[in-house]
């Protein structure tokens, strides 16, 4: 039970501190881009592998509840992307090969690429029109996240692999949802009306 | 940006407080059951709809990284369940019809059902061998979660629909992962070795 | 290699004969219902478990390529169903519990249910507004498909479990796609333009 | 109804003729490789995009029913691949970028790559240890499939895009299943016992 509680506590403290490390400027550019996508009725495609992909799906559901035309790479219904459509790519390391490849293809088609990653200088960061840097350890490197380590102290195995990145990305995106609801004038009842009623 | 920050802050404060509302006894019974499943090489099947289903998948990935035989209902590879296998069902309201139906079928097959829900008295709770109560608003009711509301104050639309339940369930399960790593003697390197190397 | 060739040959002969067993009337009602759904811009939700679910997804992709608003139960993006929306449910036996439950919920919401099954009198058949009977063995019974057995001779293990139903349902639905292309005035280039260009 | 029937008839005639175009030698090498994978308890990972990916999943389910350790790229549970594991990649054109990338990564990890494609000289074909050529039109080219066109006559729009490849690949793989059942000594009842009983 002790490890359980220490881990829970570490994660919540990490989360609380992380907000200071997320750039206001990046957030406001994200909000602007994503709300323009909505107003212009363009498509959003979410891409990500593993648990980062699951975080992307959780965000995609909320976008759908707000009325976005949103899709997830790898699922059955994925339409063609066109100029003006937006890809949201999530990868802690920014090096996940299948995600980088998909982002590159999206870019070549004329879509804008927004990425969430801990490494703005990664291959994914470099192909992106907008990078939102999310604190977190990554799966491939521990040397260069000295600041995060200082922030929280030793974590392993209290939050193995990409855990901190993934949870922070989820909470970040859920907070973005609330701001988007205000910007787009959506109430919780609006979201409820769009929620899959066959799954309730 | 204000709503974004308030929402982020609400979620992290909710998370931090929630730990006090999770029963030590339920956690330790969960740890015991799930580590026995590992030692006896029994199967784990995770079920859940919508964002709760995504939380379940995130946990399933970590179980796989630790060497569990774990599956997710609705995916391609779902084997037959037998006596002694375990189903982990996640539903904030405990009333999601497809989840309750699946849990009932699992039960009738002889599997044990562990559920994560905010409502132990729900249909899902009633069919479960072990209920872990996770704080959170649910999609279907706001009247009866007076305590949670008191805890945090008004949330809507700072965390619409099941947001608080889903994030709390994810952090809870990730903390369980750390405790399981200790119990089963797994290091982070062990997990890394099991991680899908085609997605790196 | 002999079993391989016998199985291949059995499947294609079964397929060829099956066309005579599919009711013209059921097909034309299906075409009418589904093309009306398109013209009225209503939603289509495809449901099915296991390999039948995969057949449903293959059809859903083509509907998307033709411009339908189409979704697959269990995937990330599943919107609320409303009056006038259509559910297409696929189950050889017509008894798959999760499919029947979902069809019942869809019905109670006001959606029309079209089912593909070998058993019109099954629970799924009974909840459906339109049943299209597709020849095939089912997973749960061999006694009552005497005609099919006569048609082809002994099959086991040349096409185990639901194989014949699943392949026949797929070829049936792909033929419906061609007819729909004509009805809706879609060319192959129209479909190509809608095809996920990130997956090419 | 006419187009429906012509399409159905075209597909079944195409299927029947296709068997002559599938190389006995390729089939027997496939059977040998895949049954060795079973005996050595190695893993199989199936990859494919769009409808080809669905065909792969249908095959993966049957491998699971026969007792293989089998996984599907993009799903929740995808373990690390090691030396001796096998990847089965499906792409009509052999050029689907995400599939080729995944096959290359798999190769670099030490897995064997078996591909099903209409184009053995494609990028996917070139990275493969074994190519099984499956007749079919592909999404990207019509010039070079003169023989197929002769075989059947004009098809568009009787089987748009990859339809013929996808159905032929499915029937091919289901026939391989029957041969594998014989080789591995599996009965239909063995398969039934492994079939997801929560989905019945």
mmCIF file with all atom_site columns, N, CA and C in Angstrom, chain A residues 1-5 7-8 15 24 50-51 54 58 61-62 96-97 137 156-158 160-161 163 166-167 174-175 178-179 182 188 199-200, chain B residues 1-5 7-8 15 24 50-51 54 58 61-62 96-97 137 156-158 160-161 163 166-167 174-175 178-179 182 188 199-200:
data_model
loop_
_atom_site.group_PDB
_atom_site.id
_atom_site.type_symbol
_atom_site.label_atom_id
_atom_site.label_alt_id
_atom_site.label_comp_id
_atom_site.label_asym_id
_atom_site.label_entity_id
_atom_site.label_seq_id
_atom_site.pdbx_PDB_ins_code
_atom_site.Cartn_x
_atom_site.Cartn_y
_atom_site.Cartn_z
_atom_site.occupancy
_atom_site.B_iso_or_equiv
_atom_site.pdbx_formal_charge
_atom_site.auth_seq_id
_atom_site.auth_comp_id
_atom_site.auth_asym_id
_atom_site.auth_atom_id
_atom_site.pdbx_PDB_model_num
ATOM 1   N N  . UNK A 1 1   ? 0.824   -1.230 0.000   1.00 0.00 ? 1   UNK A N  1
ATOM 2   C CA . UNK A 1 1   ? 0.000   0.000  0.000   1.00 0.00 ? 1   UNK A CA 1
ATOM 3   C C  . UNK A 1 1   ? 0.854   1.274  0.000   1.00 0.00 ? 1   UNK A C  1
ATOM 4   N N  . UNK A 1 2   ? 2.055   1.179  0.584   1.00 0.00 ? 2   UNK A N  1
ATOM 5   C CA . UNK A 1 2   ? 2.888   2.382  0.677   1.00 0.00 ? 2   UNK A CA 1
ATOM 6   C C  . UNK A 1 2   ? 3.294   2.893  -0.684  1.00 0.00 ? 2   UNK A C  1
ATOM 7   N N  . UNK A 1 3   ? 3.734   1.951  -1.535  1.00 0.00 ? 3   UNK A N  1
ATOM 8   C CA . UNK A 1 3   ? 4.141   2.345  -2.876  1.00 0.00 ? 3   UNK A CA 1
ATOM 9   C C  . UNK A 1 3   ? 2.952   2.945  -3.617  1.00 0.00 ? 3   UNK A C  1
ATOM 10  N N  . UNK A 1 4   ? 1.811   2.319  -3.463  1.00 0.00 ? 4   UNK A N  1
ATOM 11  C CA . UNK A 1 4   ? 0.592   2.844  -4.086  1.00 0.00 ? 4   UNK A CA 1
ATOM 12  C C  . UNK A 1 4   ? 0.381   4.301  -3.704  1.00 0.00 ? 4   UNK A C  1
ATOM 13  N N  . UNK A 1 5   ? 0.453   4.602  -2.418  1.00 0.00 ? 5   UNK A N  1
ATOM 14  C CA . UNK A 1 5   ? 0.174   5.960  -1.962  1.00 0.00 ? 5   UNK A CA 1
ATOM 15  C C  . UNK A 1 5   ? 1.254   6.955  -2.379  1.00 0.00 ? 5   UNK A C  1
ATOM 16  N N  . UNK A 1 7   ? 3.109   6.684  -5.015  1.00 0.00 ? 7   UNK A N  1
ATOM 17  C CA . UNK A 1 7   ? 2.965   6.884  -6.447  1.00 0.00 ? 7   UNK A CA 1
ATOM 18  C C  . UNK A 1 7   ? 1.828   7.859  -6.730  1.00 0.00 ? 7   UNK A C  1
ATOM 19  N N  . UNK A 1 8   ? 0.686   7.628  -6.069  1.00 0.00 ? 8   UNK A N  1
ATOM 20  C CA . UNK A 1 8   ? -0.472  8.508  -6.248  1.00 0.00 ? 8   UNK A CA 1
ATOM 21  C C  . UNK A 1 8   ? -0.098  9.942  -5.910  1.00 0.00 ? 8   UNK A C  1
ATOM 22  N N  . UNK A 1 15  ? 1.686   16.684 -11.420 1.00 0.00 ? 15  UNK A N  1
ATOM 23  C CA . UNK A 1 15  ? 0.636   17.350 -12.192 1.00 0.00 ? 15  UNK A CA 1
ATOM 24  C C  . UNK A 1 15  ? 0.494   18.815 -11.781 1.00 0.00 ? 15  UNK A C  1
ATOM 25  N N  . UNK A 1 24  ? 2.009   29.551 -21.642 1.00 0.00 ? 24  UNK A N  1
ATOM 26  C CA . UNK A 1 24  ? 0.754   30.252 -21.941 1.00 0.00 ? 24  UNK A CA 1
ATOM 27  C C  . UNK A 1 24  ? 0.615   30.539 -23.433 1.00 0.00 ? 24  UNK A C  1
ATOM 28  N N  . UNK A 1 50  ? 0.243   3.656  -28.536 1.00 0.00 ? 50  UNK A N  1
ATOM 29  C CA . UNK A 1 50  ? 0.235   3.214  -27.138 1.00 0.00 ? 50  UNK A CA 1
ATOM 30  C C  . UNK A 1 50  ? -0.641  4.089  -26.260 1.00 0.00 ? 50  UNK A C  1
ATOM 31  N N  . UNK A 1 51  ? -0.177  4.338  -25.039 1.00 0.00 ? 51  UNK A N  1
ATOM 32  C CA . UNK A 1 51  ? -0.985  5.113  -24.093 1.00 0.00 ? 51  UNK A CA 1
ATOM 33  C C  . UNK A 1 51  ? -1.156  6.554  -24.531 1.00 0.00 ? 51  UNK A C  1
ATOM 34  N N  . UNK A 1 54  ? -4.160  6.625  -26.524 1.00 0.00 ? 54  UNK A N  1
ATOM 35  C CA . UNK A 1 54  ? -5.386  6.580  -25.718 1.00 0.00 ? 54  UNK A CA 1
ATOM 36  C C  . UNK A 1 54  ? -5.747  7.964  -25.196 1.00 0.00 ? 54  UNK A C  1
ATOM 37  N N  . UNK A 1 58  ? -9.221  10.076 -25.874 1.00 0.00 ? 58  UNK A N  1
ATOM 38  C CA . UNK A 1 58  ? -10.053 10.695 -24.839 1.00 0.00 ? 58  UNK A CA 1
ATOM 39  C C  . UNK A 1 58  ? -10.363 12.144 -25.222 1.00 0.00 ? 58  UNK A C  1
ATOM 40  N N  . UNK A 1 61  ? -12.886 12.244 -28.189 1.00 0.00 ? 61  UNK A N  1
ATOM 41  C CA . UNK A 1 61  ? -14.289 12.070 -27.775 1.00 0.00 ? 61  UNK A CA 1
ATOM 42  C C  . UNK A 1 61  ? -14.897 13.404 -27.359 1.00 0.00 ? 61  UNK A C  1
ATOM 43  N N  . UNK A 1 62  ? -14.156 14.176 -26.560 1.00 0.00 ? 62  UNK A N  1
ATOM 44  C CA . UNK A 1 62  ? -14.694 15.456 -26.110 1.00 0.00 ? 62  UNK A CA 1
ATOM 45  C C  . UNK A 1 62  ? -14.866 16.422 -27.291 1.00 0.00 ? 62  UNK A C  1
ATOM 46  N N  . UNK A 1 96  ? 8.406   8.425  -31.802 1.00 0.00 ? 96  UNK A N  1
ATOM 47  C CA . UNK A 1 96  ? 7.660   7.220  -32.169 1.00 0.00 ? 96  UNK A CA 1
ATOM 48  C C  . UNK A 1 96  ? 7.518   7.186  -33.697 1.00 0.00 ? 96  UNK A C  1
ATOM 49  N N  . UNK A 1 97  ? 8.131   6.184  -34.296 1.00 0.00 ? 97  UNK A N  1
ATOM 50  C CA . UNK A 1 97  ? 8.316   6.210  -35.742 1.00 0.00 ? 97  UNK A CA 1
ATOM 51  C C  . UNK A 1 97  ? 7.000   6.277  -36.515 1.00 0.00 ? 97  UNK A C  1
ATOM 52  N N  . UNK A 1 137 ? 8.643   12.410 -18.232 1.00 0.00 ? 137 UNK A N  1
ATOM 53  C CA . UNK A 1 137 ? 9.752   11.575 -18.637 1.00 0.00 ? 137 UNK A CA 1
ATOM 54  C C  . UNK A 1 137 ? 9.366   10.948 -19.963 1.00 0.00 ? 137 UNK A C  1
ATOM 55  N N  . UNK A 1 156 ? 11.300  6.639  -10.242 1.00 0.00 ? 156 UNK A N  1
ATOM 56  C CA . UNK A 1 156 ? 11.233  5.235  -10.624 1.00 0.00 ? 156 UNK A CA 1
ATOM 57  C C  . UNK A 1 156 ? 11.238  4.350  -9.385  1.00 0.00 ? 156 UNK A C  1
ATOM 58  N N  . UNK A 1 157 ? 10.381  3.372  -9.252  1.00 0.00 ? 157 UNK A N  1
ATOM 59  C CA . UNK A 1 157 ? 9.351   2.996  -10.224 1.00 0.00 ? 157 UNK A CA 1
ATOM 60  C C  . UNK A 1 157 ? 7.990   3.574  -9.882  1.00 0.00 ? 157 UNK A C  1
ATOM 61  N N  . UNK A 1 158 ? 7.949   4.772  -9.336  1.00 0.00 ? 158 UNK A N  1
ATOM 62  C CA . UNK A 1 158 ? 6.652   5.321  -8.902  1.00 0.00 ? 158 UNK A CA 1
ATOM 63  C C  . UNK A 1 158 ? 5.788   5.772  -10.069 1.00 0.00 ? 158 UNK A C  1
ATOM 64  N N  . UNK A 1 160 ? 6.376   4.574  -13.924 1.00 0.00 ? 160 UNK A N  1
ATOM 65  C CA . UNK A 1 160 ? 7.270   4.009  -14.934 1.00 0.00 ? 160 UNK A CA 1
ATOM 66  C C  . UNK A 1 160 ? 6.985   4.522  -16.345 1.00 0.00 ? 160 UNK A C  1
ATOM 67  N N  . UNK A 1 161 ? 8.022   4.498  -17.159 1.00 0.00 ? 161 UNK A N  1
ATOM 68  C CA . UNK A 1 161 ? 7.924   4.823  -18.579 1.00 0.00 ? 161 UNK A CA 1
ATOM 69  C C  . UNK A 1 161 ? 7.234   6.176  -18.798 1.00 0.00 ? 161 UNK A C  1
ATOM 70  N N  . UNK A 1 163 ? 4.355   7.354  -17.989 1.00 0.00 ? 163 UNK A N  1
ATOM 71  C CA . UNK A 1 163 ? 3.192   7.644  -17.143 1.00 0.00 ? 163 UNK A CA 1
ATOM 72  C C  . UNK A 1 163 ? 2.970   9.131  -16.890 1.00 0.00 ? 163 UNK A C  1
ATOM 73  N N  . UNK A 1 166 ? 1.876   11.044 -19.978 1.00 0.00 ? 166 UNK A N  1
ATOM 74  C CA . UNK A 1 166 ? 0.539   10.681 -20.447 1.00 0.00 ? 166 UNK A CA 1
ATOM 75  C C  . UNK A 1 166 ? -0.557  11.306 -19.580 1.00 0.00 ? 166 UNK A C  1
ATOM 76  N N  . UNK A 1 167 ? -0.382  11.216 -18.258 1.00 0.00 ? 167 UNK A N  1
ATOM 77  C CA . UNK A 1 167 ? -1.400  11.787 -17.373 1.00 0.00 ? 167 UNK A CA 1
ATOM 78  C C  . UNK A 1 167 ? -1.413  13.309 -17.490 1.00 0.00 ? 167 UNK A C  1
ATOM 79  N N  . UNK A 1 174 ? -7.929  17.955 -21.072 1.00 0.00 ? 174 UNK A N  1
ATOM 80  C CA . UNK A 1 174 ? -9.252  18.115 -20.470 1.00 0.00 ? 174 UNK A CA 1
ATOM 81  C C  . UNK A 1 174 ? -9.478  19.555 -20.007 1.00 0.00 ? 174 UNK A C  1
ATOM 82  N N  . UNK A 1 175 ? -8.411  20.230 -19.620 1.00 0.00 ? 175 UNK A N  1
ATOM 83  C CA . UNK A 1 175 ? -8.545  21.641 -19.252 1.00 0.00 ? 175 UNK A CA 1
ATOM 84  C C  . UNK A 1 175 ? -8.775  22.491 -20.493 1.00 0.00 ? 175 UNK A C  1
ATOM 85  N N  . UNK A 1 178 ? -12.453 22.503 -21.307 1.00 0.00 ? 178 UNK A N  1
ATOM 86  C CA . UNK A 1 178 ? -13.264 23.474 -20.576 1.00 0.00 ? 178 UNK A CA 1
ATOM 87  C C  . UNK A 1 178 ? -13.158 24.868 -21.192 1.00 0.00 ? 178 UNK A C  1
ATOM 88  N N  . UNK A 1 179 ? -11.946 25.249 -21.530 1.00 0.00 ? 179 UNK A N  1
ATOM 89  C CA . UNK A 1 179 ? -11.755 26.569 -22.154 1.00 0.00 ? 179 UNK A CA 1
ATOM 90  C C  . UNK A 1 179 ? -12.466 26.619 -23.510 1.00 0.00 ? 179 UNK A C  1
ATOM 91  N N  . UNK A 1 182 ? -16.133 27.232 -23.266 1.00 0.00 ? 182 UNK A N  1
ATOM 92  C CA . UNK A 1 182 ? -16.460 28.656 -23.076 1.00 0.00 ? 182 UNK A CA 1
ATOM 93  C C  . UNK A 1 182 ? -16.344 29.411 -24.405 1.00 0.00 ? 182 UNK A C  1
ATOM 94  N N  . UNK A 1 188 ? -22.536 21.913 -20.674 1.00 0.00 ? 188 UNK A N  1
ATOM 95  C CA . UNK A 1 188 ? -22.410 20.476 -20.444 1.00 0.00 ? 188 UNK A CA 1
ATOM 96  C C  . UNK A 1 188 ? -23.578 19.714 -21.070 1.00 0.00 ? 188 UNK A C  1
ATOM 97  N N  . UNK A 1 199 ? -24.211 3.821  -25.535 1.00 0.00 ? 199 UNK A N  1
ATOM 98  C CA . UNK A 1 199 ? -23.217 3.346  -24.564 1.00 0.00 ? 199 UNK A CA 1
ATOM 99  C C  . UNK A 1 199 ? -23.556 3.770  -23.138 1.00 0.00 ? 199 UNK A C  1
ATOM 100 N N  . UNK A 1 200 ? -24.715 4.399  -22.976 1.00 0.00 ? 200 UNK A N  1
ATOM 101 C CA . UNK A 1 200 ? -25.024 4.913  -21.639 1.00 0.00 ? 200 UNK A CA 1
ATOM 102 C C  . UNK A 1 200 ? -25.647 3.842  -20.758 1.00 0.00 ? 200 UNK A C  1
ATOM 103 N N  . UNK B 2 1   ? -7.903  31.649 -21.379 1.00 0.00 ? 1   UNK B N  1
ATOM 104 C CA . UNK B 2 1   ? -6.859  30.980 -20.584 1.00 0.00 ? 1   UNK B CA 1
ATOM 105 C C  . UNK B 2 1   ? -7.275  30.765 -19.121 1.00 0.00 ? 1   UNK B C  1
ATOM 106 N N  . UNK B 2 2   ? -8.155  31.619 -18.635 1.00 0.00 ? 2   UNK B N  1
ATOM 107 C CA . UNK B 2 2   ? -8.553  31.508 -17.228 1.00 0.00 ? 2   UNK B CA 1
ATOM 108 C C  . UNK B 2 2   ? -9.280  30.203 -16.935 1.00 0.00 ? 2   UNK B C  1
ATOM 109 N N  . UNK B 2 3   ? -10.220 29.898 -17.815 1.00 0.00 ? 3   UNK B N  1
ATOM 110 C CA . UNK B 2 3   ? -10.976 28.663 -17.614 1.00 0.00 ? 3   UNK B CA 1
ATOM 111 C C  . UNK B 2 3   ? -10.029 27.463 -17.690 1.00 0.00 ? 3   UNK B C  1
ATOM 112 N N  . UNK B 2 4   ? -9.118  27.518 -18.640 1.00 0.00 ? 4   UNK B N  1
ATOM 113 C CA . UNK B 2 4   ? -8.119  26.450 -18.756 1.00 0.00 ? 4   UNK B CA 1
ATOM 114 C C  . UNK B 2 4   ? -7.399  26.233 -17.429 1.00 0.00 ? 4   UNK B C  1
ATOM 115 N N  . UNK B 2 5   ? -6.906  27.317 -16.848 1.00 0.00 ? 5   UNK B N  1
ATOM 116 C CA . UNK B 2 5   ? -6.132  27.186 -15.604 1.00 0.00 ? 5   UNK B CA 1
ATOM 117 C C  . UNK B 2 5   ? -6.987  26.772 -14.412 1.00 0.00 ? 5   UNK B C  1
ATOM 118 N N  . UNK B 2 7   ? -9.674  24.990 -14.589 1.00 0.00 ? 7   UNK B N  1
ATOM 119 C CA . UNK B 2 7   ? -10.020 23.592 -14.794 1.00 0.00 ? 7   UNK B CA 1
ATOM 120 C C  . UNK B 2 7   ? -8.845  22.690 -14.401 1.00 0.00 ? 7   UNK B C  1
ATOM 121 N N  . UNK B 2 8   ? -7.650  23.063 -14.886 1.00 0.00 ? 8   UNK B N  1
ATOM 122 C CA . UNK B 2 8   ? -6.452  22.280 -14.549 1.00 0.00 ? 8   UNK B CA 1
ATOM 123 C C  . UNK B 2 8   ? -6.278  22.192 -13.033 1.00 0.00 ? 8   UNK B C  1
ATOM 124 N N  . UNK B 2 15  ? -8.089  15.415 -7.593  1.00 0.00 ? 15  UNK B N  1
ATOM 125 C CA . UNK B 2 15  ? -7.251  14.213 -7.539  1.00 0.00 ? 15  UNK B CA 1
ATOM 126 C C  . UNK B 2 15  ? -6.591  14.049 -6.179  1.00 0.00 ? 15  UNK B C  1
ATOM 127 N N  . UNK B 2 24  ? -8.683  1.898  1.744   1.00 0.00 ? 24  UNK B N  1
ATOM 128 C CA . UNK B 2 24  ? -7.478  1.063  1.851   1.00 0.00 ? 24  UNK B CA 1
ATOM 129 C C  . UNK B 2 24  ? -7.814  -0.417 1.702   1.00 0.00 ? 24  UNK B C  1
ATOM 130 N N  . UNK B 2 50  ? -16.558 4.061  -23.837 1.00 0.00 ? 50  UNK B N  1
ATOM 131 C CA . UNK B 2 50  ? -16.149 5.453  -23.909 1.00 0.00 ? 50  UNK B CA 1
ATOM 132 C C  . UNK B 2 50  ? -14.822 5.716  -23.240 1.00 0.00 ? 50  UNK B C  1
ATOM 133 N N  . UNK B 2 51  ? -14.713 6.856  -22.543 1.00 0.00 ? 51  UNK B N  1
ATOM 134 C CA . UNK B 2 51  ? -13.446 7.234  -21.932 1.00 0.00 ? 51  UNK B CA 1
ATOM 135 C C  . UNK B 2 51  ? -13.062 6.304  -20.786 1.00 0.00 ? 51  UNK B C  1
ATOM 136 N N  . UNK B 2 54  ? -11.095 3.677  -22.293 1.00 0.00 ? 54  UNK B N  1
ATOM 137 C CA . UNK B 2 54  ? -9.716  4.085  -22.593 1.00 0.00 ? 54  UNK B CA 1
ATOM 138 C C  . UNK B 2 54  ? -8.836  3.985  -21.355 1.00 0.00 ? 54  UNK B C  1
ATOM 139 N N  . UNK B 2 58  ? -5.421  1.714  -20.891 1.00 0.00 ? 58  UNK B N  1
ATOM 140 C CA . UNK B 2 58  ? -4.138  2.213  -20.397 1.00 0.00 ? 58  UNK B CA 1
ATOM 141 C C  . UNK B 2 58  ? -3.610  1.286  -19.290 1.00 0.00 ? 58  UNK B C  1
ATOM 142 N N  . UNK B 2 61  ? -2.421  -2.089 -20.825 1.00 0.00 ? 61  UNK B N  1
ATOM 143 C CA . UNK B 2 61  ? -1.065  -2.027 -21.403 1.00 0.00 ? 61  UNK B CA 1
ATOM 144 C C  . UNK B 2 61  ? -0.017  -2.267 -20.332 1.00 0.00 ? 61  UNK B C  1
ATOM 145 N N  . UNK B 2 62  ? -0.179  -1.620 -19.188 1.00 0.00 ? 62  UNK B N  1
ATOM 146 C CA . UNK B 2 62  ? 0.808   -1.804 -18.120 1.00 0.00 ? 62  UNK B CA 1
ATOM 147 C C  . UNK B 2 62  ? 0.789   -3.225 -17.590 1.00 0.00 ? 62  UNK B C  1
ATOM 148 N N  . UNK B 2 96  ? -23.731 1.649  -17.303 1.00 0.00 ? 96  UNK B N  1
ATOM 149 C CA . UNK B 2 96  ? -23.522 1.532  -18.748 1.00 0.00 ? 96  UNK B CA 1
ATOM 150 C C  . UNK B 2 96  ? -23.964 0.141  -19.190 1.00 0.00 ? 96  UNK B C  1
ATOM 151 N N  . UNK B 2 97  ? -25.000 0.105  -20.001 1.00 0.00 ? 97  UNK B N  1
ATOM 152 C CA . UNK B 2 97  ? -25.703 -1.154 -20.249 1.00 0.00 ? 97  UNK B CA 1
ATOM 153 C C  . UNK B 2 97  ? -24.800 -2.232 -20.846 1.00 0.00 ? 97  UNK B C  1
ATOM 154 N N  . UNK B 2 137 ? -17.911 12.630 -10.483 1.00 0.00 ? 137 UNK B N  1
ATOM 155 C CA . UNK B 2 137 ? -19.277 12.853 -10.929 1.00 0.00 ? 137 UNK B CA 1
ATOM 156 C C  . UNK B 2 137 ? -19.573 11.766 -11.943 1.00 0.00 ? 137 UNK B C  1
ATOM 157 N N  . UNK B 2 156 ? -18.905 22.498 -12.868 1.00 0.00 ? 156 UNK B N  1
ATOM 158 C CA . UNK B 2 156 ? -19.386 22.615 -14.254 1.00 0.00 ? 156 UNK B CA 1
ATOM 159 C C  . UNK B 2 156 ? -19.174 24.030 -14.753 1.00 0.00 ? 156 UNK B C  1
ATOM 160 N N  . UNK B 2 157 ? -18.603 24.235 -15.910 1.00 0.00 ? 157 UNK B N  1
ATOM 161 C CA . UNK B 2 157 ? -18.143 23.209 -16.848 1.00 0.00 ? 157 UNK B CA 1
ATOM 162 C C  . UNK B 2 157 ? -16.651 22.958 -16.743 1.00 0.00 ? 157 UNK B C  1
ATOM 163 N N  . UNK B 2 158 ? -16.092 23.038 -15.547 1.00 0.00 ? 158 UNK B N  1
ATOM 164 C CA . UNK B 2 158 ? -14.639 22.888 -15.425 1.00 0.00 ? 158 UNK B CA 1
ATOM 165 C C  . UNK B 2 158 ? -14.170 21.445 -15.599 1.00 0.00 ? 158 UNK B C  1
ATOM 166 N N  . UNK B 2 160 ? -16.424 18.537 -17.366 1.00 0.00 ? 160 UNK B N  1
ATOM 167 C CA . UNK B 2 160 ? -17.736 18.061 -17.803 1.00 0.00 ? 160 UNK B CA 1
ATOM 168 C C  . UNK B 2 160 ? -17.862 16.543 -17.765 1.00 0.00 ? 160 UNK B C  1
ATOM 169 N N  . UNK B 2 161 ? -19.093 16.107 -17.588 1.00 0.00 ? 161 UNK B N  1
ATOM 170 C CA . UNK B 2 161 ? -19.450 14.678 -17.659 1.00 0.00 ? 161 UNK B CA 1
ATOM 171 C C  . UNK B 2 161 ? -18.558 13.826 -16.754 1.00 0.00 ? 161 UNK B C  1
ATOM 172 N N  . UNK B 2 163 ? -15.373 13.399 -16.550 1.00 0.00 ? 163 UNK B N  1
ATOM 173 C CA . UNK B 2 163 ? -13.947 13.757 -16.526 1.00 0.00 ? 163 UNK B CA 1
ATOM 174 C C  . UNK B 2 163 ? -13.258 13.417 -15.199 1.00 0.00 ? 163 UNK B C  1
ATOM 175 N N  . UNK B 2 166 ? -12.894 9.679  -14.600 1.00 0.00 ? 166 UNK B N  1
ATOM 176 C CA . UNK B 2 166 ? -11.980 9.021  -15.524 1.00 0.00 ? 166 UNK B CA 1
ATOM 177 C C  . UNK B 2 166 ? -10.510 9.290  -15.154 1.00 0.00 ? 166 UNK B C  1
ATOM 178 N N  . UNK B 2 167 ? -10.214 10.561 -14.865 1.00 0.00 ? 167 UNK B N  1
ATOM 179 C CA . UNK B 2 167 ? -8.829  10.889 -14.521 1.00 0.00 ? 167 UNK B CA 1
ATOM 180 C C  . UNK B 2 167 ? -8.443  10.261 -13.179 1.00 0.00 ? 167 UNK B C  1
ATOM 181 N N  . UNK B 2 174 ? -2.705  3.702  -12.213 1.00 0.00 ? 174 UNK B N  1
ATOM 182 C CA . UNK B 2 174 ? -1.261  3.835  -12.408 1.00 0.00 ? 174 UNK B CA 1
ATOM 183 C C  . UNK B 2 174 ? -0.512  3.702  -11.084 1.00 0.00 ? 174 UNK B C  1
ATOM 184 N N  . UNK B 2 175 ? -1.138  4.098  -10.003 1.00 0.00 ? 175 UNK B N  1
ATOM 185 C CA . UNK B 2 175 ? -0.510  3.917  -8.687  1.00 0.00 ? 175 UNK B CA 1
ATOM 186 C C  . UNK B 2 175 ? -0.535  2.443  -8.288  1.00 0.00 ? 175 UNK B C  1
ATOM 187 N N  . UNK B 2 178 ? 2.449   0.720  -9.832  1.00 0.00 ? 178 UNK B N  1
ATOM 188 C CA . UNK B 2 178 ? 3.702   0.826  -9.076  1.00 0.00 ? 178 UNK B CA 1
ATOM 189 C C  . UNK B 2 178 ? 3.756   -0.171 -7.927  1.00 0.00 ? 178 UNK B C  1
ATOM 190 N N  . UNK B 2 179 ? 2.652   -0.277 -7.202  1.00 0.00 ? 179 UNK B N  1
ATOM 191 C CA . UNK B 2 179 ? 2.601   -1.236 -6.101  1.00 0.00 ? 179 UNK B CA 1
ATOM 192 C C  . UNK B 2 179 ? 2.753   -2.670 -6.628  1.00 0.00 ? 179 UNK B C  1
ATOM 193 N N  . UNK B 2 182 ? 6.282   -3.639 -7.371  1.00 0.00 ? 182 UNK B N  1
ATOM 194 C CA . UNK B 2 182 ? 7.011   -4.039 -6.165  1.00 0.00 ? 182 UNK B CA 1
ATOM 195 C C  . UNK B 2 182 ? 6.629   -5.459 -5.743  1.00 0.00 ? 182 UNK B C  1
ATOM 196 N N  . UNK B 2 188 ? 11.520  -1.196 -13.909 1.00 0.00 ? 188 UNK B N  1
ATOM 197 C CA . UNK B 2 188 ? 11.101  -0.447 -15.095 1.00 0.00 ? 188 UNK B CA 1
ATOM 198 C C  . UNK B 2 188 ? 11.709  -1.071 -16.356 1.00 0.00 ? 188 UNK B C  1
ATOM 199 N N  . UNK B 2 199 ? 6.410   0.162  -31.956 1.00 0.00 ? 199 UNK B N  1
ATOM 200 C CA . UNK B 2 199 ? 5.761   1.477  -31.792 1.00 0.00 ? 199 UNK B CA 1
ATOM 201 C C  . UNK B 2 199 ? 6.701   2.507  -31.195 1.00 0.00 ? 199 UNK B C  1
ATOM 202 N N  . UNK B 2 200 ? 7.966   2.142  -31.030 1.00 0.00 ? 200 UNK B N  1
ATOM 203 C CA . UNK B 2 200 ? 8.867   3.079  -30.372 1.00 0.00 ? 200 UNK B CA 1
ATOM 204 C C  . UNK B 2 200 ? 9.448   4.067  -31.368 1.00 0.00 ? 200 UNK B C  1
#
